PDB file of C-alpha atoms in Angstrom:
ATOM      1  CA  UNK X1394     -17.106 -55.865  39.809  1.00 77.00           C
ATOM      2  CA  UNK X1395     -19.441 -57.297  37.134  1.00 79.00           C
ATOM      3  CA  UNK X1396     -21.935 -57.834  39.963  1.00 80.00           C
ATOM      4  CA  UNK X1397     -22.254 -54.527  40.909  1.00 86.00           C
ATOM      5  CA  UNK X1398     -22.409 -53.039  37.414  1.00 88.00           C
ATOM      6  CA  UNK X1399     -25.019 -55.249  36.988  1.00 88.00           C
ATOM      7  CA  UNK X1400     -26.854 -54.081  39.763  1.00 89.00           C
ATOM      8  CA  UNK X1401     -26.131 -50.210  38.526  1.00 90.00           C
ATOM      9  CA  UNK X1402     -27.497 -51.326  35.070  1.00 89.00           C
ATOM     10  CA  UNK X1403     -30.275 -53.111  37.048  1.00 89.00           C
ATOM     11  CA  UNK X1404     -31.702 -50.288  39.055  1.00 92.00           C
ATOM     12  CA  UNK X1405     -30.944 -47.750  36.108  1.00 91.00           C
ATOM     13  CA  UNK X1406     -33.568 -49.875  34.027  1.00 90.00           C
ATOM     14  CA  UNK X1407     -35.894 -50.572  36.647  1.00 90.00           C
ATOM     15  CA  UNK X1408     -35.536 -47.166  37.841  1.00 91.00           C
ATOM     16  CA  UNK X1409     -37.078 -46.025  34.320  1.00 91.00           C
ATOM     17  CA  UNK X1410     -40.533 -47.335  34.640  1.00 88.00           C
ATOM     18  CA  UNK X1411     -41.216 -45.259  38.129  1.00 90.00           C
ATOM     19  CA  UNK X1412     -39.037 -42.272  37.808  1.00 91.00           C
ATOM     20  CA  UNK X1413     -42.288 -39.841  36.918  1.00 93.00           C
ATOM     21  CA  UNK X1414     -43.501 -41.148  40.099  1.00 93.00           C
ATOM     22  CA  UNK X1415     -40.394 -40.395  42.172  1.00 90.00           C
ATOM     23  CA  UNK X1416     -40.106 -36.883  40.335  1.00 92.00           C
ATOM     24  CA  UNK X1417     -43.470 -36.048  41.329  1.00 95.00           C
ATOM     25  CA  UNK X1418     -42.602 -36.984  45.285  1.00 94.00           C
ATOM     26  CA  UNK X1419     -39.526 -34.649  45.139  1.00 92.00           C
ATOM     27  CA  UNK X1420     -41.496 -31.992  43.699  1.00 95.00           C
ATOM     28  CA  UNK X1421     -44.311 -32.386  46.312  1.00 96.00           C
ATOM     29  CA  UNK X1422     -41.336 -32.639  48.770  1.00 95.00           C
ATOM     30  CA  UNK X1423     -39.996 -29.096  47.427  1.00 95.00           C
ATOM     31  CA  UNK X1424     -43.033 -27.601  47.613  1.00 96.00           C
ATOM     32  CA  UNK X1425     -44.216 -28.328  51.246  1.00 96.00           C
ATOM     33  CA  UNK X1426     -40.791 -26.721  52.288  1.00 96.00           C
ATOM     34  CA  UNK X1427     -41.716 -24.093  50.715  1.00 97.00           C
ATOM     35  CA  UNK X1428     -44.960 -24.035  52.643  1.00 96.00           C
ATOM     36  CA  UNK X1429     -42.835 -23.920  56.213  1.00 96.00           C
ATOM     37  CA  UNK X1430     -40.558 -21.613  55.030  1.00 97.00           C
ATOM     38  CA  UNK X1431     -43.503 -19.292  54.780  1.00 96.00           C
ATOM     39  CA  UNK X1432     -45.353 -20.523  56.998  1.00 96.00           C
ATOM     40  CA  UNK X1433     -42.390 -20.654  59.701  1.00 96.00           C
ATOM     41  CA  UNK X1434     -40.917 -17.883  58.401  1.00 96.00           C
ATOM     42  CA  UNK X1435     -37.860 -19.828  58.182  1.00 96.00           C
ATOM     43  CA  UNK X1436     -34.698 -19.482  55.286  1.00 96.00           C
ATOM     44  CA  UNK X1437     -34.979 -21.981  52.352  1.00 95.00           C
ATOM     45  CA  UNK X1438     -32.198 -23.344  54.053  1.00 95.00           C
ATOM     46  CA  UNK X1439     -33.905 -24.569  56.906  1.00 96.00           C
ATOM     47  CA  UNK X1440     -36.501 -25.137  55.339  1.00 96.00           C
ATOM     48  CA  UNK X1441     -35.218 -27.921  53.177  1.00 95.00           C
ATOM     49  CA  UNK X1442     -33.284 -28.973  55.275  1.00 96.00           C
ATOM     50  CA  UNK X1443     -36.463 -29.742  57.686  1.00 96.00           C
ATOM     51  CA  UNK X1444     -38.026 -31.375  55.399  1.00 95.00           C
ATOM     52  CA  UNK X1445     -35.232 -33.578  53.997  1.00 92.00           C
ATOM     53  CA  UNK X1446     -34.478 -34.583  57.538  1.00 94.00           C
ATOM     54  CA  UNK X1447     -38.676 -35.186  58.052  1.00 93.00           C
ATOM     55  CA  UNK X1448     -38.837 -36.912  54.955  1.00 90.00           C
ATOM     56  CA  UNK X1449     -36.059 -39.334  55.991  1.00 89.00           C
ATOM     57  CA  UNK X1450     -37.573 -40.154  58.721  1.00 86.00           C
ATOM     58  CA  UNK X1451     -34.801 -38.935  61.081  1.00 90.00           C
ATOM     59  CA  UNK X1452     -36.136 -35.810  62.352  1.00 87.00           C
ATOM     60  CA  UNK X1453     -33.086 -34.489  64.581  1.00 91.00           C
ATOM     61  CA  UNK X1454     -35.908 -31.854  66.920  1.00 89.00           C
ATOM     62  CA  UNK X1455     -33.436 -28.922  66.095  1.00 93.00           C
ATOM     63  CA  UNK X1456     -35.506 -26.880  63.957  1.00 93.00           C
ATOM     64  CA  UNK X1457     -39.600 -27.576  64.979  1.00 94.00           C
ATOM     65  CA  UNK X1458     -42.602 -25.678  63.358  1.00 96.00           C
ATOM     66  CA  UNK X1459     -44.596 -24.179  65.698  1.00 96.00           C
ATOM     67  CA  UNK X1460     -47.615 -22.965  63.619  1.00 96.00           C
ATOM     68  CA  UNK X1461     -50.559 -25.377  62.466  1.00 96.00           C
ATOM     69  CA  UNK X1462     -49.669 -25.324  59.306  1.00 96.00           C
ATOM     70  CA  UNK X1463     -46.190 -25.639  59.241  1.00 95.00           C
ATOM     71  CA  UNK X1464     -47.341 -29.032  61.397  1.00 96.00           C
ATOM     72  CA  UNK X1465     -49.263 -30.170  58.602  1.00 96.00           C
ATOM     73  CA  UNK X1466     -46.929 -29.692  56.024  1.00 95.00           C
ATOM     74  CA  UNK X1467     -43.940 -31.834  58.192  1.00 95.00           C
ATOM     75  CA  UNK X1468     -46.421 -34.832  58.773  1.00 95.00           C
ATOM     76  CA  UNK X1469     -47.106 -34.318  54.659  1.00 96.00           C
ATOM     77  CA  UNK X1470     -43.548 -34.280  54.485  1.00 95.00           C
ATOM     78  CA  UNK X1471     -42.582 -37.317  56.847  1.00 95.00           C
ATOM     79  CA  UNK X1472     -45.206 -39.367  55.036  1.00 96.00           C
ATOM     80  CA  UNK X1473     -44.582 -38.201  51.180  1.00 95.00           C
ATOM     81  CA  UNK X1474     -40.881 -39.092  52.522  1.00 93.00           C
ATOM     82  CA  UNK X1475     -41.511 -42.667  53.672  1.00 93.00           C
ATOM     83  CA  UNK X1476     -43.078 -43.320  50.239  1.00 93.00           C
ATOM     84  CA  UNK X1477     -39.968 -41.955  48.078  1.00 92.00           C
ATOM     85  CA  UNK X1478     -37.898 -44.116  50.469  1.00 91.00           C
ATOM     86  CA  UNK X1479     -39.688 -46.919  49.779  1.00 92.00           C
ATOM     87  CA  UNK X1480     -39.714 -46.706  46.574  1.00 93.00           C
ATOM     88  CA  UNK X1481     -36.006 -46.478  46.169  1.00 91.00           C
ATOM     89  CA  UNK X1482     -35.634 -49.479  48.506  1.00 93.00           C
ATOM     90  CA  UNK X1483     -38.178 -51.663  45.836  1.00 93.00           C
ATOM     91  CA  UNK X1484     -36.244 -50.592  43.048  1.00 93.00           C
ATOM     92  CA  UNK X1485     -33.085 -51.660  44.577  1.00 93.00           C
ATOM     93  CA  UNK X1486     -34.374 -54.697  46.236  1.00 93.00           C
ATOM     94  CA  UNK X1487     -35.538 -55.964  42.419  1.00 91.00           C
ATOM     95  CA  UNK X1488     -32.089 -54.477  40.947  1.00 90.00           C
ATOM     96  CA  UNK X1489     -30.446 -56.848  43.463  1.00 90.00           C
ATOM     97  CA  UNK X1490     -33.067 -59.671  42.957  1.00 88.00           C
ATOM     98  CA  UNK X1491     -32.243 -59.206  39.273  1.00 85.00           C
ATOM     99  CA  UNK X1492     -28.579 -59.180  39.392  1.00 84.00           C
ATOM    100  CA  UNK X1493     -28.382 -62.119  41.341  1.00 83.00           C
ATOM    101  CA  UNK X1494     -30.123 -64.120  38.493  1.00 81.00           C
ATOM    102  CA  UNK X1495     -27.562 -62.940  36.830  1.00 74.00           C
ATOM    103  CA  UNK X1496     -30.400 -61.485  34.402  1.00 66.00           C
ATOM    104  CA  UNK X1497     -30.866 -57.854  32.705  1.00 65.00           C
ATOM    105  CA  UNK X1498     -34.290 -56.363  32.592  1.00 63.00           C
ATOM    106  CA  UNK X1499     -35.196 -55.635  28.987  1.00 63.00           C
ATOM    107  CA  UNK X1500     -35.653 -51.435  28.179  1.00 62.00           C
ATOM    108  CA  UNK X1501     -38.592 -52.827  26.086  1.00 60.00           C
ATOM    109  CA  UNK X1502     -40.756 -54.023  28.283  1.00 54.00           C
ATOM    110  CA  UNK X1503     -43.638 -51.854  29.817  1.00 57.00           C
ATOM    111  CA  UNK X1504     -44.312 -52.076  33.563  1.00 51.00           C
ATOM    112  CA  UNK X1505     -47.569 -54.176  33.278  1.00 48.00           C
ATOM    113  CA  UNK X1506     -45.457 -56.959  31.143  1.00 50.00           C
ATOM    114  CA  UNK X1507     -42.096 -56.567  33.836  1.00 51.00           C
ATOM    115  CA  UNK X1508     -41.244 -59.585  36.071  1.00 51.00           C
ATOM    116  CA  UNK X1509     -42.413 -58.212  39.470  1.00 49.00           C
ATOM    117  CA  UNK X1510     -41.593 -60.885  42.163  1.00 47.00           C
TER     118      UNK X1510
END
């Protein structure tokens, strides 16, 4: 158990230093399902949930755009996507790093001082 609240802590610090960044992906993702709801003239519904399946990478083929740029706005989406999963994946991968050094990030340090393995 203290393992894993270490991790928690972990990736709640780390977290921190890139959460503008990951804010500004969701919001991009919002907004391009906005584009195909318009441009698809589909319900917010589908819409987001298009693009949340597009941005995971999954991309089930129920729902597909048919208009040029609903197309462009699901590549945007599949490729915004790919970046907010990866960035999730490198802040747990150093939360787990972290925690296994049994060490705690300090909530001082700025991101260009961090340990970044």
């Amino acid at each position: 158990m203290r393992d894993l609240l270490l991790f928690v802590n972990n990736f709640y610090v780390i977290a921190r230093f890139v959460r503008q960044v990951f804010v500004f992906l969701c919001l991009l993702l919002m907004l391009l399902g906005l584009a195909l709801a318009w441009a698809e003239d589909w319900t917010l519904g589908d819409a987001a949930y298009f693009t949340l399946i597009t941005g995971l990478t999954v991309g089930y083929g129920d729902i597909t755009p048919v208009t040029t740029l609903g197309r462009i706005a699901s590549v945007a989406s599949a490729i915004v996507g790919v970046g907010a999963t990866g960035l999730y994946v490198a802040i747990a991968s150093k939360a787990v790093a972290t925690a296994i050094r049994g060490q705690r990030p300090r909530r001082d340090t700025k991101i260009a001082d961090a340990d970044v393995d």
